[in-house]
XYZ file of C-alpha atoms in Angstrom:
574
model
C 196.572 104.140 31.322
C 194.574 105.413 33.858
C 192.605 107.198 31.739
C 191.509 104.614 29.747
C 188.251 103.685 31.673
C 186.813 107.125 31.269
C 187.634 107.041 27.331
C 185.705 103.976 27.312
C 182.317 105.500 28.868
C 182.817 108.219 26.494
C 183.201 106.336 23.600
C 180.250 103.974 24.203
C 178.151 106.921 24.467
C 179.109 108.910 21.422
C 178.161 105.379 19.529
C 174.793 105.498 21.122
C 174.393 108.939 20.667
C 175.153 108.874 17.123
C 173.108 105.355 16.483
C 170.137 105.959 18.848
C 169.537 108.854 15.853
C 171.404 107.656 12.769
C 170.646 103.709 13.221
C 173.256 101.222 12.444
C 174.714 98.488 14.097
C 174.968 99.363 17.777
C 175.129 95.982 20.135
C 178.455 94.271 18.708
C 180.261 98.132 18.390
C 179.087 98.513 21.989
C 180.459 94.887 23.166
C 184.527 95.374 22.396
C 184.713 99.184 23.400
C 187.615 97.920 25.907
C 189.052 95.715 23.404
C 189.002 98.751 20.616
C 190.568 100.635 23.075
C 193.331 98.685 24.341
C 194.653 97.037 21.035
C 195.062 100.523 19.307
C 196.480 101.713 22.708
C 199.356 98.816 22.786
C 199.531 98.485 18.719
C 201.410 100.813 16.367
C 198.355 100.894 13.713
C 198.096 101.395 10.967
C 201.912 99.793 10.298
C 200.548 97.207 12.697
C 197.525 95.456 10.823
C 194.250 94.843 12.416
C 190.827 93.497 10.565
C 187.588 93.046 12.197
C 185.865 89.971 11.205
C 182.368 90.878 9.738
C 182.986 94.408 10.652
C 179.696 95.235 12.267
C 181.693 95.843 15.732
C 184.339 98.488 14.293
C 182.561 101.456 14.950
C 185.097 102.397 17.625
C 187.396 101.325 15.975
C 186.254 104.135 12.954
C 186.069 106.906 15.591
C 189.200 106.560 17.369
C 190.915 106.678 13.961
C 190.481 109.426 12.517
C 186.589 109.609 11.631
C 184.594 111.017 15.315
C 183.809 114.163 12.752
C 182.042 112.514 10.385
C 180.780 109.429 12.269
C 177.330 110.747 12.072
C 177.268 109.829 8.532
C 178.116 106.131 8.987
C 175.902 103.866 6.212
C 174.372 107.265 4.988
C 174.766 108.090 0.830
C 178.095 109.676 0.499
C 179.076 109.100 4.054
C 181.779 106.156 5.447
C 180.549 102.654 5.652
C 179.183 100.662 8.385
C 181.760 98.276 7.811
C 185.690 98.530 7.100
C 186.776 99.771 3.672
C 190.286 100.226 2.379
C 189.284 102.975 0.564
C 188.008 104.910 3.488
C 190.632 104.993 5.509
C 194.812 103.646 5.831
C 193.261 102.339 9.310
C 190.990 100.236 8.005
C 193.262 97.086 6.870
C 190.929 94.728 4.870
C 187.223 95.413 3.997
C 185.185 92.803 5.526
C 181.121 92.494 5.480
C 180.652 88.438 5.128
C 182.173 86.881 8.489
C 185.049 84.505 8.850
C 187.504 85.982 6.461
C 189.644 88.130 8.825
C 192.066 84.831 9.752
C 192.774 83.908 6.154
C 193.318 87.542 5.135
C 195.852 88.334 8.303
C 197.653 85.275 7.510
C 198.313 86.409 4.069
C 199.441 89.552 5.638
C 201.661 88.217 8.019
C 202.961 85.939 4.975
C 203.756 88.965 3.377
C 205.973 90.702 6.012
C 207.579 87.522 6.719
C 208.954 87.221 3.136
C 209.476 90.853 3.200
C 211.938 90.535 6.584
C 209.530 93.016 8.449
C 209.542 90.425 11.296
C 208.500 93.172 14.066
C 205.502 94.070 12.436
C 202.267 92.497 14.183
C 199.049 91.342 12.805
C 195.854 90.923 14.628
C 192.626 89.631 13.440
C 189.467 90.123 16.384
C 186.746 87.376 15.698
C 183.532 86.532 17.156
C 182.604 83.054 18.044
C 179.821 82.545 15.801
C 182.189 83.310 12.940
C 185.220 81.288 14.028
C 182.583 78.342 14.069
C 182.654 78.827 10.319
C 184.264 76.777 7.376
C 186.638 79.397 6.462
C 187.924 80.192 9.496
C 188.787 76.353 10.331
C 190.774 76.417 7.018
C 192.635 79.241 8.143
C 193.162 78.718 11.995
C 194.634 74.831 10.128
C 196.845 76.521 8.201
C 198.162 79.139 10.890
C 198.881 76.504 13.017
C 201.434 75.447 10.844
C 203.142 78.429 10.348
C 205.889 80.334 12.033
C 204.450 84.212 11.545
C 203.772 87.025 14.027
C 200.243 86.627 14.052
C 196.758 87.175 17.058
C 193.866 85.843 16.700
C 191.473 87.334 19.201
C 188.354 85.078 19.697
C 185.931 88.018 20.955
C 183.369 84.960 22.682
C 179.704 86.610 23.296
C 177.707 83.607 23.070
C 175.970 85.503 20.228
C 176.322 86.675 16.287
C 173.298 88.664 15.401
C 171.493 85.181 16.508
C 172.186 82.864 19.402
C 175.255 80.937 18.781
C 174.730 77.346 18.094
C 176.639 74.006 17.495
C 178.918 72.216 19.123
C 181.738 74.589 19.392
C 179.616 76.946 21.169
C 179.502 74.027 23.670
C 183.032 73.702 24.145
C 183.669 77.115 24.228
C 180.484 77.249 27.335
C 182.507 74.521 28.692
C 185.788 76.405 28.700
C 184.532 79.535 30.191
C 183.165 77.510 33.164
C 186.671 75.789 33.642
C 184.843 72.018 32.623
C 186.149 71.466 29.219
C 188.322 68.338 28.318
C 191.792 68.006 29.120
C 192.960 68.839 26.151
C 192.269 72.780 24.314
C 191.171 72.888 20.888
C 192.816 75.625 19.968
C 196.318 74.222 21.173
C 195.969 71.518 19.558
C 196.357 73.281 16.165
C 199.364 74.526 17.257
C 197.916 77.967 18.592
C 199.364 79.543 22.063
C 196.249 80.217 23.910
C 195.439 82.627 26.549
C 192.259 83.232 28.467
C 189.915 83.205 29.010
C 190.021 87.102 29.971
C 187.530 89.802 30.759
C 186.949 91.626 27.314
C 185.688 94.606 29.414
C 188.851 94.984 32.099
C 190.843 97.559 29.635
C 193.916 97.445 32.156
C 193.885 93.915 31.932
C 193.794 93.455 28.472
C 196.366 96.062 27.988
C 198.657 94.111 30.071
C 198.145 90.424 28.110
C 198.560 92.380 24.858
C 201.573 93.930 25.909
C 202.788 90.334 26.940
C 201.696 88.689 23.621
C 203.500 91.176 21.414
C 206.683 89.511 22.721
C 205.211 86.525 22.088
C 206.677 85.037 18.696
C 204.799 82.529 16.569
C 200.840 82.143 15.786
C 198.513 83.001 19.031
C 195.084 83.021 20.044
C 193.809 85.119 22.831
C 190.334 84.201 24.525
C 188.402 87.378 25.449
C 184.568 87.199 26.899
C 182.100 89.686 26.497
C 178.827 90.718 26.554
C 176.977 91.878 23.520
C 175.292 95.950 24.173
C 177.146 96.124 26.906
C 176.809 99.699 28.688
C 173.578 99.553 27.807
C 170.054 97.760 29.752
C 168.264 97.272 26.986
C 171.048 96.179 24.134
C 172.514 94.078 27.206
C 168.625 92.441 27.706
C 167.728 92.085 24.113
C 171.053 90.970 22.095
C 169.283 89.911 18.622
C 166.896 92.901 18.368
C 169.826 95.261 19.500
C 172.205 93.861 16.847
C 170.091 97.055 14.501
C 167.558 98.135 16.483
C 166.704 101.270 14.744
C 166.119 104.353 16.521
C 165.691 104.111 19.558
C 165.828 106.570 22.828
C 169.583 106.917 23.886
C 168.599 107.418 27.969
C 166.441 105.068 28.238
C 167.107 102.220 25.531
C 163.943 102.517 24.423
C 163.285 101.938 20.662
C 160.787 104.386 19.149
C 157.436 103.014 17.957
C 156.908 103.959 14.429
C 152.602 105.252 13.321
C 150.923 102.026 13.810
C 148.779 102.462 10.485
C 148.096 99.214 8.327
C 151.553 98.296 6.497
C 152.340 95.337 4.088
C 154.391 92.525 5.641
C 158.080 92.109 5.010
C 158.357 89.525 2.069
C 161.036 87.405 5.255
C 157.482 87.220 7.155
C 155.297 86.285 4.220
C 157.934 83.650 4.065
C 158.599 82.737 7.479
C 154.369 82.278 8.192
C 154.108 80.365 4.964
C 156.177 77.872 5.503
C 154.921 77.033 8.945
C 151.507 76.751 7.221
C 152.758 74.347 4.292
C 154.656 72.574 7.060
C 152.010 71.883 9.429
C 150.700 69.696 6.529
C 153.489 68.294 5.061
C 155.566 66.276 7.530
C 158.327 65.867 4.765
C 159.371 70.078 4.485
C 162.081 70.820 6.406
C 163.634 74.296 6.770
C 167.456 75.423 6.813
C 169.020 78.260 7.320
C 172.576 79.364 7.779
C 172.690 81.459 11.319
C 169.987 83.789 10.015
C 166.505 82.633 11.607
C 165.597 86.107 13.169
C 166.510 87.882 9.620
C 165.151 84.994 7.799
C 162.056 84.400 10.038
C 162.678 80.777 9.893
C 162.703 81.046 13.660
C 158.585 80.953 13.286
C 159.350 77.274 12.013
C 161.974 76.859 14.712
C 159.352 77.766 17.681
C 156.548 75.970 16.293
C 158.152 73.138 14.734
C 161.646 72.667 16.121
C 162.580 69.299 15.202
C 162.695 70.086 11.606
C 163.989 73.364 11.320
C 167.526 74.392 11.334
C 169.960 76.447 12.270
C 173.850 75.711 11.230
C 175.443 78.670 11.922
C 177.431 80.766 10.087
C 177.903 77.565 7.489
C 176.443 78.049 4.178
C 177.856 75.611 2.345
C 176.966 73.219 4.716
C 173.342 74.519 4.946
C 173.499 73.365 0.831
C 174.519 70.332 1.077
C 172.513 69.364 4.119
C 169.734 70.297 2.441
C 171.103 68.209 -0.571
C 171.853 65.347 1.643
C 168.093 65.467 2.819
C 166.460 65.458 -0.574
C 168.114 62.541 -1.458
C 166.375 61.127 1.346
C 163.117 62.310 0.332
C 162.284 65.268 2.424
C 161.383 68.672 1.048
C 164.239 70.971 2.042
C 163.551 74.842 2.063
C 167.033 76.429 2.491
C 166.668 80.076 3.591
C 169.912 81.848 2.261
C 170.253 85.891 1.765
C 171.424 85.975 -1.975
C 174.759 87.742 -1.277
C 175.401 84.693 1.071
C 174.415 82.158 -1.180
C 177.536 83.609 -2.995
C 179.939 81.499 -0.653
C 178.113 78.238 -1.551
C 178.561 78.591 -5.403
C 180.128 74.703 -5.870
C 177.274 73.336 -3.250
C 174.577 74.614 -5.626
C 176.295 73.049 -8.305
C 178.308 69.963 -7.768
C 176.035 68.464 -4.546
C 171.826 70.144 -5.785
C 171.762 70.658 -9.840
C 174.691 67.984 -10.850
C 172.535 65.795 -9.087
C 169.112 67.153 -10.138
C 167.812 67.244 -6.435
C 164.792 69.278 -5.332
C 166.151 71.626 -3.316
C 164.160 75.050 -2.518
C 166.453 77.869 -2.091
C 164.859 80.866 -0.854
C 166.831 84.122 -1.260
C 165.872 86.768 1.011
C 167.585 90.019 0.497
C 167.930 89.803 -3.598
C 168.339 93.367 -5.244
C 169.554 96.602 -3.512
C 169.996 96.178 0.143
C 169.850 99.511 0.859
C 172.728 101.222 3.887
C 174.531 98.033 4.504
C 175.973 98.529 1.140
C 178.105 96.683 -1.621
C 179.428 93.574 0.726
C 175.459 92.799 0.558
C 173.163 93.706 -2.171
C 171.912 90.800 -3.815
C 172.307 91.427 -6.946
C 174.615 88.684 -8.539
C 171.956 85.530 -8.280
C 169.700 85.848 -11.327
C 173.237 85.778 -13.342
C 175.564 83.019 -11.348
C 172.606 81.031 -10.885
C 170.690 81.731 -14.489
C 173.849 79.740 -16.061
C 173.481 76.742 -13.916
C 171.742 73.434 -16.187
C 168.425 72.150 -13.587
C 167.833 74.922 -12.059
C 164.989 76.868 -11.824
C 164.753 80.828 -11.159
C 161.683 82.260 -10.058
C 161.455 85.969 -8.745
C 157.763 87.145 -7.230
C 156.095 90.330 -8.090
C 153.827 90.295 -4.645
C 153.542 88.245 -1.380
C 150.377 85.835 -3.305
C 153.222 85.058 -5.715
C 155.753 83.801 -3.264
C 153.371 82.010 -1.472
C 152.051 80.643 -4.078
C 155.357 79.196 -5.855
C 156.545 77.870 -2.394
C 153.244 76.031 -2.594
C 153.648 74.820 -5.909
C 156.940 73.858 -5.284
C 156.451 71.648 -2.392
C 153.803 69.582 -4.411
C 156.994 68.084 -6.082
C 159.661 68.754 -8.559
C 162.043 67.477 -10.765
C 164.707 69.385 -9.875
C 165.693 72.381 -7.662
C 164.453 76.030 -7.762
C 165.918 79.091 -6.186
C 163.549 82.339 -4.994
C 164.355 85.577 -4.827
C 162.498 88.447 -3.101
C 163.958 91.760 -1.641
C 164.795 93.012 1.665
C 161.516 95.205 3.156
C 157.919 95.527 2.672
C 155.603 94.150 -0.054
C 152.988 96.036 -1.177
C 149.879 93.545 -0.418
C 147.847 94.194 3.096
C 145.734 91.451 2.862
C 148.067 88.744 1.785
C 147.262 85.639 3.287
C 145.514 84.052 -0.309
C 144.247 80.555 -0.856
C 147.138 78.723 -1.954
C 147.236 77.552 -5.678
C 149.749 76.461 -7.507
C 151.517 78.854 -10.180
C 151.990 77.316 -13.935
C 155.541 76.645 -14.160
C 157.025 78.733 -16.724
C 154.747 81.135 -17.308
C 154.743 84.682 -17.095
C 151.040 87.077 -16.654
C 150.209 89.802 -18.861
C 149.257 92.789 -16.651
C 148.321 95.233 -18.747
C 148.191 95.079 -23.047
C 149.740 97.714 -25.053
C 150.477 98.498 -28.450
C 154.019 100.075 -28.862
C 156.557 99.439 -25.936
C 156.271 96.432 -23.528
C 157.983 96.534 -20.279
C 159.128 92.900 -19.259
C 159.739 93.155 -15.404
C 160.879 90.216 -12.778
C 160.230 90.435 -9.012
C 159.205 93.066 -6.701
C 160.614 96.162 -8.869
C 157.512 95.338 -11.216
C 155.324 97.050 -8.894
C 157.025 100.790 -9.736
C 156.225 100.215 -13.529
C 152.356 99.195 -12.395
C 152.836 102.832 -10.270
C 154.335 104.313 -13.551
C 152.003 103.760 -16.083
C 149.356 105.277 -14.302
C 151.799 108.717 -14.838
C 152.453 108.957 -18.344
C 150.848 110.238 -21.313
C 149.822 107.477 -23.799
C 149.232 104.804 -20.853
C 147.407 103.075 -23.632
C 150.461 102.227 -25.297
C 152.606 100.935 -23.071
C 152.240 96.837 -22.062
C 153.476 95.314 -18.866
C 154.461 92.031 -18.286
C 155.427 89.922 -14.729
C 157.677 87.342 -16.628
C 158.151 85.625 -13.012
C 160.569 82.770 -14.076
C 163.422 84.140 -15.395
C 164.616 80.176 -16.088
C 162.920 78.434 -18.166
C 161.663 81.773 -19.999
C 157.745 81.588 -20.979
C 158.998 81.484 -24.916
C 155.608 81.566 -25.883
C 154.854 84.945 -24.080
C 157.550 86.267 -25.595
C 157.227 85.419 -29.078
C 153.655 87.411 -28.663
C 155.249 89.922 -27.180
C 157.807 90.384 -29.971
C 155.187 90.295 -32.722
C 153.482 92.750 -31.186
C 155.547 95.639 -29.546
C 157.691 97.652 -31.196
C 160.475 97.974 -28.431
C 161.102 95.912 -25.204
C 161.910 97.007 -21.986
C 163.198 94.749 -19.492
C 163.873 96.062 -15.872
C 165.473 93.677 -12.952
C 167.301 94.624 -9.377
C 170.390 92.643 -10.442
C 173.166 93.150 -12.487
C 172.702 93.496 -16.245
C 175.518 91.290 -17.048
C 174.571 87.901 -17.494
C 170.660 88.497 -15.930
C 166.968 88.703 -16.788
C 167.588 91.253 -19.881
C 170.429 89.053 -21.694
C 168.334 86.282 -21.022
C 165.754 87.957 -23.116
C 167.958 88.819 -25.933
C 169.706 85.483 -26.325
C 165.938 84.252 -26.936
C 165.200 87.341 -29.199
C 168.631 86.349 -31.146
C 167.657 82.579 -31.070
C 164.550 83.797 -32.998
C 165.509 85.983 -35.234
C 164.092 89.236 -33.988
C 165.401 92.608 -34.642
C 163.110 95.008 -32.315
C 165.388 96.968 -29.903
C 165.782 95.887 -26.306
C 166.736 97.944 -23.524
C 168.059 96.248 -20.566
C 167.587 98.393 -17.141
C 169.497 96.445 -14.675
C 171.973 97.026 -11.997
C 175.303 98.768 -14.097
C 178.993 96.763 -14.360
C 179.876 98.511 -10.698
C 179.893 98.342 -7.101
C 176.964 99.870 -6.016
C 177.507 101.947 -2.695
C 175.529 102.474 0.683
C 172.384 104.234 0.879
C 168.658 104.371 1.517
C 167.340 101.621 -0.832
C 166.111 104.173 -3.113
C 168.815 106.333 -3.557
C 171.061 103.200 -4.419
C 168.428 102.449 -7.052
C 168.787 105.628 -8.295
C 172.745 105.596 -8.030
C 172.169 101.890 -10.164
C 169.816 103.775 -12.700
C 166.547 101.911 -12.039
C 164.735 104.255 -10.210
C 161.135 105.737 -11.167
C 162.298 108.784 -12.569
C 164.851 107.751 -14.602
C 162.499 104.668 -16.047
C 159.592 106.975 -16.430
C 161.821 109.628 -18.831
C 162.752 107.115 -20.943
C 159.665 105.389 -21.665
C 158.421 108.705 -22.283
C 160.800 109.696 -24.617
C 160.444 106.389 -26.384
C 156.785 106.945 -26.307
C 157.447 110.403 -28.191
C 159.975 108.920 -30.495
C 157.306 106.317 -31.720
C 154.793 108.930 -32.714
C-alpha cells in the first residue's frame, strides 16, 4: 500500500513520456491515475469486470495490464487501440469509443452472473460526468436502481469531457461538491447507495472506500473528484486543448509548433467561420451541437453569438430534435454532429426531421476515415443510413467554396432537410473565403471531359483523382466528375455520362454497401444501361486504426491502388 503513491508518479510519467512523442489522448488518462491504480489494486480483474466509459482515460489502465511493452504503439497501424477492445486484451471487458454505454453494458454483466449464481463476482463501470449527463446513461442508472446485482458505478466528476461540462446536472453536481445541494441526492433517489464525494487523487483513500464497497451488496455509486491533466501544468491549465494535444515537450508541457508555412484550413473551421458570417445576417440560423463546439468549431458562433448557439452535451438525440423543435418554429437550425455520432440519433433524423419534412441542416464533420482513433469513429456509415431516408437531402463537398457555398444555399430556404458531410483535416484551398453563391440543387460539375472511363467522385476524396490524372498515360481519356449530391442524383449528368464513357468509376470514403456507387447503379439499372461500374468504396469490414492514409489504403481507396486500376482499364480499352 505504501507503495502505491510512487507507482502513481511513475505511471503518469511513462503516459507522458510515451504521448508527449506518440500523441494520443493524454489529459483524461492522466486525471484517474489513482483511481486506475487503486481499483485494479482492490479488484480481482479480469474475473472482476471493469469498463471505462468512452475509453479515452484507460491508458493506465492498458499499461498496468499487461501492455507497458508495447504501449508505444497505442492508435499506431498494427499497434493496440487508444480505446478498450475485447480483442486486445482479456482485461479489457467491453470496447467502448462513444460515451455513456459502460452502465448499460455492466448491468448486463452483472445480470449475467446473477442468473449464473456467481454472486461474488463484482462489476464496476468508471464514468465521467459529462457522459453520465447523457440519455443512455439515465436509462441505465433507472434501471439499476431497480435491481438487486453487485454492481459500482464510479462517477469520475472533472467538471470537463473534452469540452466544459454543461447543463443542469453539472450544476447539481457543482452544488454537491460545495456541500449546497438540496436535501435530497439524486442519485439516492434512484435507489443508488452513494458515497462521496472523495478525492480521486488520495490512492490510500480510495483504496480504503473500495475495499468497504466490495462488501457492500446491491447497486452503488461512488462520487470521486478530479482534475483533468493532472500531474501536469500545462494539461492541468489547458483541459480542452490537452484532451489531444499532439506532441508536445514532456518537461515542460510545451506543445511543439509545427513550420508555420501557408496551410489550407480544416473543413470544422471553414465551417465554424461560415456560419458566424451567414449568421451575422440572418437572425433566424441557429447552431447546435452535441458537446463538441471545440471539435466542431461551433464555439466561434458560441463566443460571438451566444444566445443562439448551443451546446447540449453529450445528447445527440436531443441536439435532433431540438433542432427539429426549432424549425417548426421557423428558425434555421444548423446541427453540427460528427457522422459516427449522428449514428445514435438514427429515429430523431427520421421520425421528428424527414417524417415531418422540416429543414433541418445537419452538418457532419468527421465523415470518411478518421484516421488513429479508429473503427468506434470513422464516418463512414452516413451516405448509406441516411441515402435511404424519403426528404432528405445528401450533399458531400469537394473543397471549402463548396461547403460554404451549400450552407449558403441552404439557409436561403428549403423544403426539407439536408445533411453535409466533409472529413476530418485539411482542405486543399488557401484562399478560401469566396463570394457566397448559391449551388444548383442537384447538380453535379464536370471537371474534366474524357472519352473512355469516367470517374464519378463525391466529397473531399475527389481531389486525389484531380492529383491522379495528371499521372497517367492517356490523361485524355479519362473524365472526372464532382457529382456533389449524392440524393437527389443529377440524372441528367448521368445519362450523358453513360452515353458517353465506356466504364464508370465511382469512388466515395464510405462504405460500398448501400452508398454513392449503388446509388449509381440502381439509376444505371432503372435505365437500362449495361456499361460496367466499379464501385471503390469503403469494403464490408471494420476498418482499423491508423494514419488516415494508411486506413485508406487498408479500405482500398488509396492513390495507388485507384491509379493501377484505371490504368489497367485504360490498357484494356485500347
Amino acid at each position: 500500500m505504501d507503495k502505491l503513491p510512487k507507482l502513481a508518479q511513475e505511471l503518469r510519467e511513462f503516459i507522458i513520456d510515451i504521448v508527449s512523442t506518440k500523441e494520443g489522448h493524454l489529459g483524461a488518462s492522466l486525471g484517474v491515475v489513482e483511481l486506475t491504480i487503486a481499483l485494479h489494486y482492490v479488484f480481482d480483474t479480469p474475473t472482476d469486470k471493469l469498463i471505462w466509459d468512452v475509453g479515452h482515460q484507460a491508458y493506465g489502465h492498458k499499461i498496468l495490464t499487461g501492455r507497458k511493452e508495447i504501449f508505444e504503439t497505442n492508435r499506431q497501424l498494427g499497434g493496440i487501440s487508444g480505446f478498450p477492445k475485447r480483442s486486445e486484451s482479456p482485461y479489457d471487458d467491453f470496447g467502448t469509443g462513444h460515451s455513456s454505454t459502460a452502465i448499460s453494458a455492466i448491468l448486463g454483466m452483472a445480470m449475467a452472473s446473477k442468473l449464473s449464481g456467481e454472486n461474488s463476482k463484482q462489476h464496476i463501470a468508471v464514468v465521467g460526468d459529462a457522459s453520465i449527463a447523457s440519455g443512455m446513461a439515465f436509462e441505465g442508472l433507472n434501471h439499476l436502481g431497480v435491481t438487486n446485482v453487485n454492481a459500482l458505478i464510479i462517477l469520475n466528476d472533472n467538471a470537463i469531457g473534452i469540452d466544459p461540462s454543461v447543463g443542469a446536472l453539472k450544476k447539481y453536481l457543482t452544488n454537491v461538491k460545495a456541500g449546497t445541494a438540496k436535501d435530497e441526492n439524486i442519485f439516492e433517489c434512484l435507489n443508488l447507495d452513494y458515497s462521496g464525494p472523495l478525492d480521486g487523487h488520495d490512492v490510500k483513500r480510495l483504496v480504503e472506500e473500495l475495499q468497504r464497497l466490495k462488501e457492500v451488496d446491491g447497486p452503488k455509486l461512488l462520487h470521486i473528484i478530479t482534475t483533468k491533466g493532472k500531474g501536469l501544468k500545462k494539461a492541468e491549465e489547458d483541459q480542452v486543448v490537452y484532451h489531444a494535444p499532439g506532441k508536445f515537450d514532456k518537461v515542460t508541457g510545451e506543445r511543439l509548433k509545427k513550420p508555420q508555412e501557408a496551410q489550407p484550413p480544416k473543413y470544422q473551421e471553414v465551417f465554424g467561420h461560415t456560419l458566424v458570417e451567414l449568421a451575422q445576417k440572418n437572425k433566424n440560423i441557429v447552431g447546435i451541437t452535441p458537446a463538441m463546439p471545440t471539435g466542431s468549431s461551433l464555439k466561434y458562433m458560441m463566443e460571438q453569438i451566444p444566445d443562439r448557439a448551443f451546446d447540449v452535451g453529450i445528447a445527440e438525440q436531443h441536439a435532433v430534435t431540438l433542432a427539429a423543435g426549432m424549425a417548426a418554429q421557423g428558425l434555421i437550425p444548423f446541427c453540427n454532429i460528427y457522422s459516427t455520432f449522428l449514428q445514435r440519433a438514427y429515429d430523431q433524423v427520421i421520425h421528428d426531421v424527414a417524417l415531418q419534412n422540416l429543414p433541418v441542416i445537419f452538418c457532419l464533420d468527421r465523415a470518411g476515415l478518421v484516421g488513429q482513433d479508429g473503427p468506434t469513429h470513422h464516418g463512414v456509415f452516413d451516405i448509406a443510413y441516411l441515402r435511404c431516408i424519403p426528404n432528405l437531402t445528401l450533399f458531400a463537398p469537394m473543397n471549402e467554396m463548396e461547403l460554404r457555398n451549400i450552407m449558403y444555399t441552404a439557409q436561403l430556404g428549403m423544403d426539407g432537410p439536408i445533411a453535409i458531410r466533409y472529413p476530418r483535416g485539411q482542405g486543399v484551398t488557401i484562399d478560401w473565403k469566396n463570394e457566397l453563391e448559391p449551388t444548383p440543387w442537384g447538380t453535379g460539375r464536370c471537371l474534366k471531359e474524357g472519352s473512355k472511363i469516367a470517374v464519378l467522385t463525391v466529397g473531399h476524396i475527389g481531389n486525389e483523382i484531380s492529383r491522379l490524372l495528371q499521372t497517367l498515360d492517356q490523361t485524355d481519356a479519362i473524365g472526372h466528375y464532382d457529382m456533389r449530391f449524392v440524393k437527389p442524383l443529377d440524372q441528367k449528368l448521368l445519362r450523358t455520362i453513360f452515353n458517353t464513357y465506356d466504364h464508370i468509376i465511382t469512388l466515395e470514403d464510405g462504405c460500398e454497401i448501400g452508398g454513392f456507387g449503388s446509388a449509381v447503379l440502381e439509376f444505371a439499372n432503372a435505365e437500362q444501361y449495361v456499361k460496367p461500374v466499379t464501385i471503390f468504396g469503403i469494403p464490408d469490414r471494420f476498418v482499423g486504426h491508423g494514419t488516415i492514409p494508411q486506413t485508406h489504403k487498408l479500405a482500398g481507396i488509396d492513390f495507388e491502388t485507384i491509379h493501377s486500376f484505371i490504368q489497367s482499364t485504360l490498357d484494356q480499352c485500347e
